[in-house]
Short mmCIF file of C-alpha atoms and ligand atoms in Angstrom, two decimals:
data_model
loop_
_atom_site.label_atom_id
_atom_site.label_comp_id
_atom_site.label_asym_id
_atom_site.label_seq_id
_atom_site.Cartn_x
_atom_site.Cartn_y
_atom_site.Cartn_z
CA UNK A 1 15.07 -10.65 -11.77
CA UNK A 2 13.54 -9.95 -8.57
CA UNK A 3 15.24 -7.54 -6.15
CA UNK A 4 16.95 -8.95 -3.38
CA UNK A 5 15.66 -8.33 0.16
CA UNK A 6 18.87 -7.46 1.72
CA UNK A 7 19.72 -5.04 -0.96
CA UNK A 8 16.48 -3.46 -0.86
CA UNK A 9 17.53 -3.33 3.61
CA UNK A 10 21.24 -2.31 2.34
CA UNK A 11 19.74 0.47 0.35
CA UNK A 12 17.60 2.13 3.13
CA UNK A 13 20.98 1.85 5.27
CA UNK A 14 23.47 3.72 3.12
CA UNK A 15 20.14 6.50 2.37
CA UNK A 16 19.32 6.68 6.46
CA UNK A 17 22.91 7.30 7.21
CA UNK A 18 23.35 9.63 4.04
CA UNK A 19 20.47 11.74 5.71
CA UNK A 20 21.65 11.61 9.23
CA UNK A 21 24.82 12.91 7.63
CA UNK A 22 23.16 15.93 5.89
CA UNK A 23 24.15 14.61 2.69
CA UNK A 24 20.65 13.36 1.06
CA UNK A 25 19.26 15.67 -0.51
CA UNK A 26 15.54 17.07 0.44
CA UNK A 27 13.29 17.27 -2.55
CA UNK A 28 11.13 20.47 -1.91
CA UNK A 29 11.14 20.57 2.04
CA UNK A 30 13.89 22.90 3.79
CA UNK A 31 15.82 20.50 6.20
CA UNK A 32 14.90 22.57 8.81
CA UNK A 33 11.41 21.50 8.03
CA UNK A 34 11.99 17.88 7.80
CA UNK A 35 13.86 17.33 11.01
CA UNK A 36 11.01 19.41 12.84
CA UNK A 37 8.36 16.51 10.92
CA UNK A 38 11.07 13.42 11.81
CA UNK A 39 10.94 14.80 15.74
CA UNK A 40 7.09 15.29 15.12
CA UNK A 41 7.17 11.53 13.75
CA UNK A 42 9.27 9.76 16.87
CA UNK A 43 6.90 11.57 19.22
CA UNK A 44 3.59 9.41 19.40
CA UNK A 45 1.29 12.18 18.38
CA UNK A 46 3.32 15.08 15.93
CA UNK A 47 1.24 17.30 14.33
CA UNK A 48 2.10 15.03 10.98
CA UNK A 49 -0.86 12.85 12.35
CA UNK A 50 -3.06 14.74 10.18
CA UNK A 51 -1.33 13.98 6.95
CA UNK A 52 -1.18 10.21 8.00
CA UNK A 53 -4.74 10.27 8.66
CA UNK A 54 -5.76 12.45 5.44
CA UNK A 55 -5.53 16.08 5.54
CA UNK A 56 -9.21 18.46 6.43
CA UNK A 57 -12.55 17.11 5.01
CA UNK A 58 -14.60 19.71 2.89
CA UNK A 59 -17.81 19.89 3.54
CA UNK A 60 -19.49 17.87 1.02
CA UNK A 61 -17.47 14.99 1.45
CA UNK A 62 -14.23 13.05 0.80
CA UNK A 63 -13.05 14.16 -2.15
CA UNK A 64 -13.52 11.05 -3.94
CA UNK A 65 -15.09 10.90 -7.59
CA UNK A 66 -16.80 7.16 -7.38
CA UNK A 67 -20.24 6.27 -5.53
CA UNK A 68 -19.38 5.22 -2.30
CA UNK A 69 -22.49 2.95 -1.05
CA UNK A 70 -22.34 2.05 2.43
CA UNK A 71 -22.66 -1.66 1.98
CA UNK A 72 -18.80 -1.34 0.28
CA UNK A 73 -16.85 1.64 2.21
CA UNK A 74 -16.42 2.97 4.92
CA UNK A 75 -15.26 6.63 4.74
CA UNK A 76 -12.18 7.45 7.29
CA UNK A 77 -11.80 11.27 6.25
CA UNK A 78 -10.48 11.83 2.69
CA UNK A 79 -10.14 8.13 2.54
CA UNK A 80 -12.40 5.44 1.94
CA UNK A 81 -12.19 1.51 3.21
CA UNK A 82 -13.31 -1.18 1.30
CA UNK A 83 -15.56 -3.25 3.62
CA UNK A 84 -13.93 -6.91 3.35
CA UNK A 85 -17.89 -8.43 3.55
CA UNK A 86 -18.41 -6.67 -0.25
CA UNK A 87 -15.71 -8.88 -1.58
CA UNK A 88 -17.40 -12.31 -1.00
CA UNK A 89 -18.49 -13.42 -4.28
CA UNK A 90 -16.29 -11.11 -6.26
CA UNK A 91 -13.19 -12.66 -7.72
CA UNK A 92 -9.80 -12.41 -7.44
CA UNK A 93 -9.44 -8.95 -8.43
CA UNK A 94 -10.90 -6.45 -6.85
CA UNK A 95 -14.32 -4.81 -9.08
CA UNK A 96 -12.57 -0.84 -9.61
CA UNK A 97 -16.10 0.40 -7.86
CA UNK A 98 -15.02 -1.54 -4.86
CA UNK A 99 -11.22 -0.39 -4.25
CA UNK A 100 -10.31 1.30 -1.28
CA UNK A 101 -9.30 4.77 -1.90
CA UNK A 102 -6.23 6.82 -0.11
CA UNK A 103 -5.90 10.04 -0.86
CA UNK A 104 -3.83 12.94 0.79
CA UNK A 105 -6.28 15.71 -0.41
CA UNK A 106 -8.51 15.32 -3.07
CA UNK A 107 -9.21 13.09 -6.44
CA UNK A 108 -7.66 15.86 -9.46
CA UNK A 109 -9.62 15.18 -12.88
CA UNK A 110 -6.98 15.23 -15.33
CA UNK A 111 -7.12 15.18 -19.51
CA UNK A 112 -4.90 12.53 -20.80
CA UNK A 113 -4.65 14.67 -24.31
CA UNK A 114 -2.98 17.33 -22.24
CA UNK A 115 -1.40 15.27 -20.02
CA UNK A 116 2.54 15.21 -20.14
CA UNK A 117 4.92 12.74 -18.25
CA UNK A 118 7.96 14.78 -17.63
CA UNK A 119 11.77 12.62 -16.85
CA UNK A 120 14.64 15.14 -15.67
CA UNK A 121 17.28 15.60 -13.47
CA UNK A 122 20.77 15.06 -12.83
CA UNK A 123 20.63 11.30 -13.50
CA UNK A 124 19.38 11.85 -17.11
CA UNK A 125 22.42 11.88 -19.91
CA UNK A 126 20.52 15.18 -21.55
CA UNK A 127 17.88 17.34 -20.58
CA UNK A 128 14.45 16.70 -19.51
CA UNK A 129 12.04 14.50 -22.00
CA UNK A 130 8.26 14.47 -21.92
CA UNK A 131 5.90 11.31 -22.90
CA UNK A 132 2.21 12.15 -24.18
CA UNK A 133 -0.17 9.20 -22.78
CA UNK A 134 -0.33 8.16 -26.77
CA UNK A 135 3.32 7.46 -26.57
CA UNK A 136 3.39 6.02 -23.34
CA UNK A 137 0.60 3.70 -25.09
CA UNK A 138 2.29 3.11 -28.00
CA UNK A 139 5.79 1.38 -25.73
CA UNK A 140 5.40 -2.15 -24.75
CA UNK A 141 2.79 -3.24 -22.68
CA UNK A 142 2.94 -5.62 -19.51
CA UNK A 143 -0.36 -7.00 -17.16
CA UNK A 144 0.27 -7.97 -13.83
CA UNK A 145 -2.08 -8.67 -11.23
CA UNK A 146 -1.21 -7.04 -7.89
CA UNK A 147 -2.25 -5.96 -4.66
CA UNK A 148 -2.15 -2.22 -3.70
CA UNK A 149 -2.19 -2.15 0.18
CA UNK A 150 -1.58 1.06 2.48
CA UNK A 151 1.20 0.57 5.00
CA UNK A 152 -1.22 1.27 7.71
CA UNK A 153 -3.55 -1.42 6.81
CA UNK A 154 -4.95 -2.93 9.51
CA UNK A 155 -3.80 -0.35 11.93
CA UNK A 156 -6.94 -0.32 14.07
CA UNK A 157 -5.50 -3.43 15.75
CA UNK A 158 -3.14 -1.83 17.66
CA UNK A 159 -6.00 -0.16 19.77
CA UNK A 160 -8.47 -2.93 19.99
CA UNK A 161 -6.24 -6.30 20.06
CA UNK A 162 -2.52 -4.73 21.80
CA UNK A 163 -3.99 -1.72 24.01
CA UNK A 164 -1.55 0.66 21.90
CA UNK A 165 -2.56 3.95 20.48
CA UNK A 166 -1.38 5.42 17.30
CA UNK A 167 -1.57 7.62 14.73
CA UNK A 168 -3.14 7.79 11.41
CA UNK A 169 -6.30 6.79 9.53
CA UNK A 170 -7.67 3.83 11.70
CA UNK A 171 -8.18 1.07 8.71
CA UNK A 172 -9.88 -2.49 10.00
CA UNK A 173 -8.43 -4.80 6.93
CA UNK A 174 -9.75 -2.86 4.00
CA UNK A 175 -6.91 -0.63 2.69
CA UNK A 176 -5.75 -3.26 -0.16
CA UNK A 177 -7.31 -4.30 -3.47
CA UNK A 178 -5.96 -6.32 -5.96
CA UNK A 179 -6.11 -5.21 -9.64
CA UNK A 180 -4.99 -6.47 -13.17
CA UNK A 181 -2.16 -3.54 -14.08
CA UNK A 182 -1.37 -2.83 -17.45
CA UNK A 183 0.93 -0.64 -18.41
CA UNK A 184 4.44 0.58 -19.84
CA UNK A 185 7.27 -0.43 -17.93
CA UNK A 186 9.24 1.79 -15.79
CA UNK A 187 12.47 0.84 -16.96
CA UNK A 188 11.58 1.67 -20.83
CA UNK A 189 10.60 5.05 -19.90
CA UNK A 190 13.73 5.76 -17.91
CA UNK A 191 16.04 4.45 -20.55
CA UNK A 192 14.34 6.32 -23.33
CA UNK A 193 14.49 9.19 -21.01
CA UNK A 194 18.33 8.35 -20.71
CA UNK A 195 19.07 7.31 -17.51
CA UNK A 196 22.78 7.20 -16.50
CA UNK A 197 24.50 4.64 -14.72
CA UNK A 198 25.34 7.19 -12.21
CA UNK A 199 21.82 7.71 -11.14
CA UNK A 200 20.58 6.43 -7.72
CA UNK A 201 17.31 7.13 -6.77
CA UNK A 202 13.90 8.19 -8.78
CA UNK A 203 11.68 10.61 -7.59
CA UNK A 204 7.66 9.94 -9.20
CA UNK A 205 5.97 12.84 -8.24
CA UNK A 206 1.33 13.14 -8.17
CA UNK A 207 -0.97 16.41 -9.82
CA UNK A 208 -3.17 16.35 -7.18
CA UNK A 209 -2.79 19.17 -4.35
CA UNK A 210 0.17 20.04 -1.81
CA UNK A 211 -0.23 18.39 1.18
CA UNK A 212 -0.11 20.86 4.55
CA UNK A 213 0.29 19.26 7.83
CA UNK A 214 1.63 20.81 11.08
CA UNK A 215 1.47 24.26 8.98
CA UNK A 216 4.29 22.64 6.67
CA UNK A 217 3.99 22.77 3.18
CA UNK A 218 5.07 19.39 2.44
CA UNK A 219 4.51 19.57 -1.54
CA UNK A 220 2.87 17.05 -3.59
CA UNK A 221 2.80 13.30 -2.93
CA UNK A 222 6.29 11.96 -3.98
CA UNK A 223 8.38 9.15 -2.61
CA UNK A 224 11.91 8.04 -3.93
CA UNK A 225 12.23 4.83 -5.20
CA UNK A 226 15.64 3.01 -5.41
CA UNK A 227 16.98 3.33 -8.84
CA UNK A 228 17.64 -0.43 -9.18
CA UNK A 229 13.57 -0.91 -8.12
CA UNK A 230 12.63 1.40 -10.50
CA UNK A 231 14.59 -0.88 -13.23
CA UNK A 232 13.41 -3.93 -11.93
CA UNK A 233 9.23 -4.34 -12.41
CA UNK A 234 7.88 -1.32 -11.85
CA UNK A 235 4.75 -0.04 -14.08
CA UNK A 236 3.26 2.82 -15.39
CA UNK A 237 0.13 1.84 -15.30
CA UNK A 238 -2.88 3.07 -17.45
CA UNK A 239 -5.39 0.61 -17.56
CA UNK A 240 -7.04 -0.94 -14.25
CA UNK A 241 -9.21 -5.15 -14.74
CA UNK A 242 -9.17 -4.07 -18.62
CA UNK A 243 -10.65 -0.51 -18.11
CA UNK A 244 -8.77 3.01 -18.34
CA UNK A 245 -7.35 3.95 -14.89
CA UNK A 246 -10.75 5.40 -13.05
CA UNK A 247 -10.25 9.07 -11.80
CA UNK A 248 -10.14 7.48 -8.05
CA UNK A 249 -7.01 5.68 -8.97
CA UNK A 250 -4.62 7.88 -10.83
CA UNK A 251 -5.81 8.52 -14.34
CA UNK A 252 -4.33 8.97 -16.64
CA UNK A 253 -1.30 7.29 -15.28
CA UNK A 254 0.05 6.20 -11.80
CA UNK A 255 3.10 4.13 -10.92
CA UNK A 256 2.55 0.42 -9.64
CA UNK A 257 5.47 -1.21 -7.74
CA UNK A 258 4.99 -4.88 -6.54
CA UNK A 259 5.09 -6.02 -3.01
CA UNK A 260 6.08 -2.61 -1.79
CA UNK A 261 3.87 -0.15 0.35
CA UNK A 262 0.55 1.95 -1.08
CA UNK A 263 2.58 5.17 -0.77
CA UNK A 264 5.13 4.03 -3.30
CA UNK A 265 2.23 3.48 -6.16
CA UNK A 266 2.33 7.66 -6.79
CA UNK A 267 -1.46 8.09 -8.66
CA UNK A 268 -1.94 11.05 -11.50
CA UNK A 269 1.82 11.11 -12.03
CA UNK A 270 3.57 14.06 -13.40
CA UNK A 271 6.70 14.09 -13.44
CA UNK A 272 9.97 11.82 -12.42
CA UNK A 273 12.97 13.05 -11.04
CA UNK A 274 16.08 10.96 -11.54
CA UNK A 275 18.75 12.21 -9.38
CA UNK A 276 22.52 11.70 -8.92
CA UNK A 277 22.27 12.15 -5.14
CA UNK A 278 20.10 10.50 -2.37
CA UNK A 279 16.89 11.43 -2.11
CA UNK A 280 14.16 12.41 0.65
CA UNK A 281 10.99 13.68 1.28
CA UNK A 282 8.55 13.77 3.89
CA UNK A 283 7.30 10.50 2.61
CA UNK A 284 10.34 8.44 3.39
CA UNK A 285 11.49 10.42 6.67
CA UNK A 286 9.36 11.19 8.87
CA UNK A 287 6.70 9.15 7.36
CA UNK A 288 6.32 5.47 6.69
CA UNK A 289 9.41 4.63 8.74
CA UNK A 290 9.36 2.23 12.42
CA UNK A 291 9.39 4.67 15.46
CA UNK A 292 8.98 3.96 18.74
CA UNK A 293 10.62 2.25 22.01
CA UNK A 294 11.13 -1.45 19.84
CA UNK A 295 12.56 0.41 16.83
CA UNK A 296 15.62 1.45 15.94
CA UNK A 297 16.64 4.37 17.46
CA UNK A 298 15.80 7.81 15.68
CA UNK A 299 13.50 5.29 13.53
CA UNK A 300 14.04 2.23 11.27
CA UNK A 301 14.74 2.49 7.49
CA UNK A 302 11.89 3.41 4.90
CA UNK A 303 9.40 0.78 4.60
CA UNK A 304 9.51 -1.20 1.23
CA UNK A 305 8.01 -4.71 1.10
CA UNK A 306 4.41 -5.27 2.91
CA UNK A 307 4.28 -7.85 5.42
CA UNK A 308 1.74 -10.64 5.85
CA UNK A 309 -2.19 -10.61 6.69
CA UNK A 310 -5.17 -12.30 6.31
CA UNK A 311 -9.38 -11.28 6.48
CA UNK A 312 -12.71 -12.78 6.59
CA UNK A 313 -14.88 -12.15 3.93
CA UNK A 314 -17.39 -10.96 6.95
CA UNK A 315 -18.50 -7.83 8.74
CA UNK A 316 -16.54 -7.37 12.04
CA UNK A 317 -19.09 -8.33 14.40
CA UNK A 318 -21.56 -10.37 12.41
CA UNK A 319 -24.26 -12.12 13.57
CA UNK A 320 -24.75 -15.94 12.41
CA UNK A 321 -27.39 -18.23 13.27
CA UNK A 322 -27.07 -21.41 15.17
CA UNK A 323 -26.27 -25.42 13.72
CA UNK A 324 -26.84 -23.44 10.27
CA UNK A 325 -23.75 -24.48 8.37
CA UNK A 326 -21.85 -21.29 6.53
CA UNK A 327 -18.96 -21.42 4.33
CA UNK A 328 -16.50 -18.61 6.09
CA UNK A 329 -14.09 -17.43 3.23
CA UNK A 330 -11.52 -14.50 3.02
CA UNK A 331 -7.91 -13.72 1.37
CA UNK A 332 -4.40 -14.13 2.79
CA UNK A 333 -1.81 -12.07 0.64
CA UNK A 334 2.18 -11.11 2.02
CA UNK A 335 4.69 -8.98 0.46
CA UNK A 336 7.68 -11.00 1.09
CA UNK A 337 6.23 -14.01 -1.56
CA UNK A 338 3.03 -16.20 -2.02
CA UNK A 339 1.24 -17.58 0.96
CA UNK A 340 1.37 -21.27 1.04
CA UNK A 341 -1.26 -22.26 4.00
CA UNK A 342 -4.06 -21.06 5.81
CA UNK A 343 -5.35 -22.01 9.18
CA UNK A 344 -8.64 -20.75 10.24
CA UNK A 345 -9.61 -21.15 14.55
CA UNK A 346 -13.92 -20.73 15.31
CA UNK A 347 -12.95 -21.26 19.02
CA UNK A 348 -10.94 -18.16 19.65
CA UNK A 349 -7.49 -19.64 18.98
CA UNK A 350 -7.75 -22.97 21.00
CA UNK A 351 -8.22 -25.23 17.84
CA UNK A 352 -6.94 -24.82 14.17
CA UNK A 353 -7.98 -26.21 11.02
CA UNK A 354 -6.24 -26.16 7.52
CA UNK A 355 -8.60 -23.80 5.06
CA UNK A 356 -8.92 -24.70 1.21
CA UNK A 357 -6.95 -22.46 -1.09
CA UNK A 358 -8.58 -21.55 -3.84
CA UNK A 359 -5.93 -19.49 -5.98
CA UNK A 360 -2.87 -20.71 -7.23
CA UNK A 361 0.12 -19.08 -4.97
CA UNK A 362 1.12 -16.03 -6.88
CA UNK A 363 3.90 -13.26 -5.76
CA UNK A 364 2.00 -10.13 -5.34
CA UNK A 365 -1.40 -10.81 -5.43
CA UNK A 366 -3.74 -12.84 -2.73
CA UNK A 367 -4.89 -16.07 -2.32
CA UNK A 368 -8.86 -16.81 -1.53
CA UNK A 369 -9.49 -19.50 0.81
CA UNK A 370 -13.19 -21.22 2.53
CA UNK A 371 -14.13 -23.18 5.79
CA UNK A 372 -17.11 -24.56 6.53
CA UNK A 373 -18.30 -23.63 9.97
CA UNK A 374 -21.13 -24.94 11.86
CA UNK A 375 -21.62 -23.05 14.83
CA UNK A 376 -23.06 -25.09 18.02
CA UNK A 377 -23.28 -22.65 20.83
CA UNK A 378 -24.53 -19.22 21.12
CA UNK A 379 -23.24 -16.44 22.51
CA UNK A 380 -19.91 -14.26 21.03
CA UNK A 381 -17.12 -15.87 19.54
CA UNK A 382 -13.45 -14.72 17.66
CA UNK A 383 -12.85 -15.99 14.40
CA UNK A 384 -8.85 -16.43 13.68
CA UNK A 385 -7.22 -17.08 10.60
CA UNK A 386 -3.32 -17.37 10.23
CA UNK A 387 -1.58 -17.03 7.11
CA UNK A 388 2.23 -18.20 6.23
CA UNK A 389 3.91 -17.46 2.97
CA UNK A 390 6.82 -18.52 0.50
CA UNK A 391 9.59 -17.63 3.24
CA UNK A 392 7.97 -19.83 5.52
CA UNK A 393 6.62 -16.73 7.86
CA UNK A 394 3.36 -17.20 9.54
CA UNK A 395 1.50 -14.47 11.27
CA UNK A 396 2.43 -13.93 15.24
CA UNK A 397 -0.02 -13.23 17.79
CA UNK A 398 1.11 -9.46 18.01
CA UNK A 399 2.35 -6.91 15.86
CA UNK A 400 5.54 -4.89 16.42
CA UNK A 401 4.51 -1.73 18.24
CA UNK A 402 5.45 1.21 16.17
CA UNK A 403 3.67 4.86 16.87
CA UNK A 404 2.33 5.47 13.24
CA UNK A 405 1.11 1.85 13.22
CA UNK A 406 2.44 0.40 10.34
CA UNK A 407 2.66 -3.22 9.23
CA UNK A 408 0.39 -4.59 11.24
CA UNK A 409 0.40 -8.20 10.99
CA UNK A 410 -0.41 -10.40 13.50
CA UNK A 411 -3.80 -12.46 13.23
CA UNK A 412 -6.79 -10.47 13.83
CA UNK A 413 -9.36 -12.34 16.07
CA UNK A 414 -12.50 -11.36 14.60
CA UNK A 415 -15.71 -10.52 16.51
CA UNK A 416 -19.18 -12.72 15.60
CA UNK A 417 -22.19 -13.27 17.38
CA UNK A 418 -24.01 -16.58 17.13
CA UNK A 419 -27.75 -16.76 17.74
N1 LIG B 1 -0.51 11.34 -5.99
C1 LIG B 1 -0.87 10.55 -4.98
N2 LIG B 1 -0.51 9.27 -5.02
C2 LIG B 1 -0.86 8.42 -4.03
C3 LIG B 1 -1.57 8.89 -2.89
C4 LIG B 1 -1.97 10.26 -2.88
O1 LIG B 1 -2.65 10.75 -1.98
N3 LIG B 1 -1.60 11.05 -3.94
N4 LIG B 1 -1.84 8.03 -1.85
C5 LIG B 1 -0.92 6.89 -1.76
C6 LIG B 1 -1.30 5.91 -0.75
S1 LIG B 1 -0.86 6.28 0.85
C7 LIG B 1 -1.86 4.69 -1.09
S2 LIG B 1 -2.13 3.53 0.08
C8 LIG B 1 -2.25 4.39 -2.48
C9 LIG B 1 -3.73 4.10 -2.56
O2 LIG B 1 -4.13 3.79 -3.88
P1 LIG B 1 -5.68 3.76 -4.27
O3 LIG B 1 -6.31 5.02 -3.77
O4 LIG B 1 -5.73 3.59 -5.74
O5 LIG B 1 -6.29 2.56 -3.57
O6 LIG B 1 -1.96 5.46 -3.37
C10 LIG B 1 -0.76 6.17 -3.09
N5 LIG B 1 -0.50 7.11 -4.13
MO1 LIG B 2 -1.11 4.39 2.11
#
């Protein structure tokens, strides 16, 4: 059954006021620590702008296994965007060689014979229990095809469309891909594992290195996940469009959870904590939370669900000849449900027209849509296109201002130059 919205919103309410309280508990990071990051966080620039924005780049590059060609990313520190031009022609999932990459330090290569998934914690019924990747194979299976967007995708906007500055890796529209999944499910794992009905929140935590920012030790990448989520449809996913899980993205095992925010999909997973009480780290605090002077104060809950967007299929900025005719394309995809309708403008936003869908509406994934365009003047031009999904939400004209620039989703007028 699908998780409720408003529990999911009910949730991050009881945890927010649990940690105001003092009585969540922080996994790995000293209090002290954390409310030094979540005043670091409401400030508009805190030190934990480097972790948002990828920790220091070695020398020799991002820390990224795959080719990287220039025509397909472009590299934003340890990070690397998937240039939305490169997906014309592909399909509806995303070719693994094309996937954006996000990582918080550095691509780990890890053995799957030696590789161990360990469950503990005080929400088990006995002591800890480990999975080998051949027994996590051998459980039942499930394929889903589903997007895997960063919560700052899109972020860029704020600068060049609202005049706001914020922090963290400056992503155009390329920080999603869409994938077939397969894998075990979550909830298989955790009941084999022995999960009690007193358990509340689940705790996946990544191999690859601790993460320093603002000379805090914040640990590995680990973000906890409601416990009732973690039953719901969550993977453990191993294989990526029919393929083991490339090094890139999490091999030999990372954690896929629909709708919700890139952080949540923890890559190279080693171990779960299930826990009895509330759980935080930095990942949930004083990151991917709503600060700023239209938020909540002292910050809105933990992001969950991504919101809506849509993208052209084109280069920001491209230049297209004159009376030629050219099919404009792109993808509209939401978190809150499937996206019903897409209207495309060629005049800046003075005139809209309905684009042809050309995916079936599917929760989780995106749909692909076309225009023909024949351009009749020269000179620069914005190209707009508007998305609205299941719940009847279309994309505004601006985003909500937040200072780590999450969620951005209002329509992005796109820069072209016709010749
Ligand atoms: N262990 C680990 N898991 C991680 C990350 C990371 O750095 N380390 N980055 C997260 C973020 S912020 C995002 S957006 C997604 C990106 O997944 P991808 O690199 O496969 O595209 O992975 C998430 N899982
Ligand atoms: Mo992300």
């Amino acid at each position: 059954m699908p998780l409720d919205p408003t529990a999911e919103h009910r949730y991050d309410r009881t945890r927010l006021r649990q940690w105001a309280l003092g009585r969540a508990r922080s996994a790995g990071v000293e209090r002290r620590d954390l409310l030094k990051l979540i005043a670091a966080g409401a400030a508009a620039a805190g030190p934990l702008a480097s972790v948002a924005g990828g920790t220091a780049v070695a020398a020799e590059g991002p820390g990224i296994v795959k080719p990287l060609p220039p025509q397909w990313f472009t590299i934003r520190g340890t990070n690397a965007e998937t240039n939305f031009a490169a997906l014309r022609g592909t399909g509806q999932l995303t070719p693994a060689d094309r996937f954006f990459v996000r990582n918080h330090t550095a691509t780990p290569r890890i053995d799957p014979d030696g590789w161990r998934l360990k469950i503990w914690g005080s929400g088990l019924a006995g002591g800890p229990v480990e999975f080998s990747y051949d027994r996590l194979r051998s459980l039942p299976s499930v394929g889903r095809t589903l997007f895997i967007e960063c919560a700052g995708n899109g972020r860029a906007f704020y600068a060049t469309q609202q005049g706001r500055q914020v922090t963290g890796t400056p992503w155009t529209l390329g920080a999603i891909g869409v994938a077939r999944w397969r894998g075990a499910r979550l909830s298989d794992v955790l009941r084999l594992a022995g999960v009690t009905r007193r358990a509340l929140d689940v705790l996946p935590r990544g191999l690859d290195g601790e993460v320093v920012a603002g000379g805090v030790n914040l640990g590995r990448v680990r973000r906890p996940l409601p416990v009732s989520k973690a039953l719901d449809d969550v993977l453990l996913a191993y294989e990526m469009n029919g393929a083991p899980l490339p090094p890139d993205h999490g091999a030999p095992v990372r954690v896929v959870v629909p709708d919700w925010i890139g952080i949540s999909c923890v890559k190279w997973l080693g171990d779960i904590e299930v826990s009895e009480e509330p759980l935080y780290s930095p990942w949930n605090t004083d990151l991917y939370r709503l600060f700023g002077p239209d938020q909540p104060a002292g910050g809105g809950a933990p992001l969950t669900r991504q919101t809506l967007k849509s993208a052209f299929e084109l280069d920001l900025g491209a230049t297209l000849p004159v009376h030629r005719t050219r099919l404009l394309t792109g993808r509209s995809w939401s978190g809150a449900g499937p996206v019903r309708q897409v209207d495309v403008s060629t005049d800046g936003g003075a005139r809209w027209q309905r684009a042809r869908l050309h995916d079936a509406p599917r929760p989780g994934s995106w749909v692909r849509w076309s225009l023909p365009w024949t351009p009749r003047a020269t000179g620069p031009t914005a190209l707009l296109a508007r998305a609205t999904d299941a719940t009847g939400r279309t994309q505004p004209e601006t985003a909500a201002y937040n200072t780590q620039g999450y969620l951005f989703d209002a329509v992005v007028r796109h820069p072209v130059l016709v010749v």
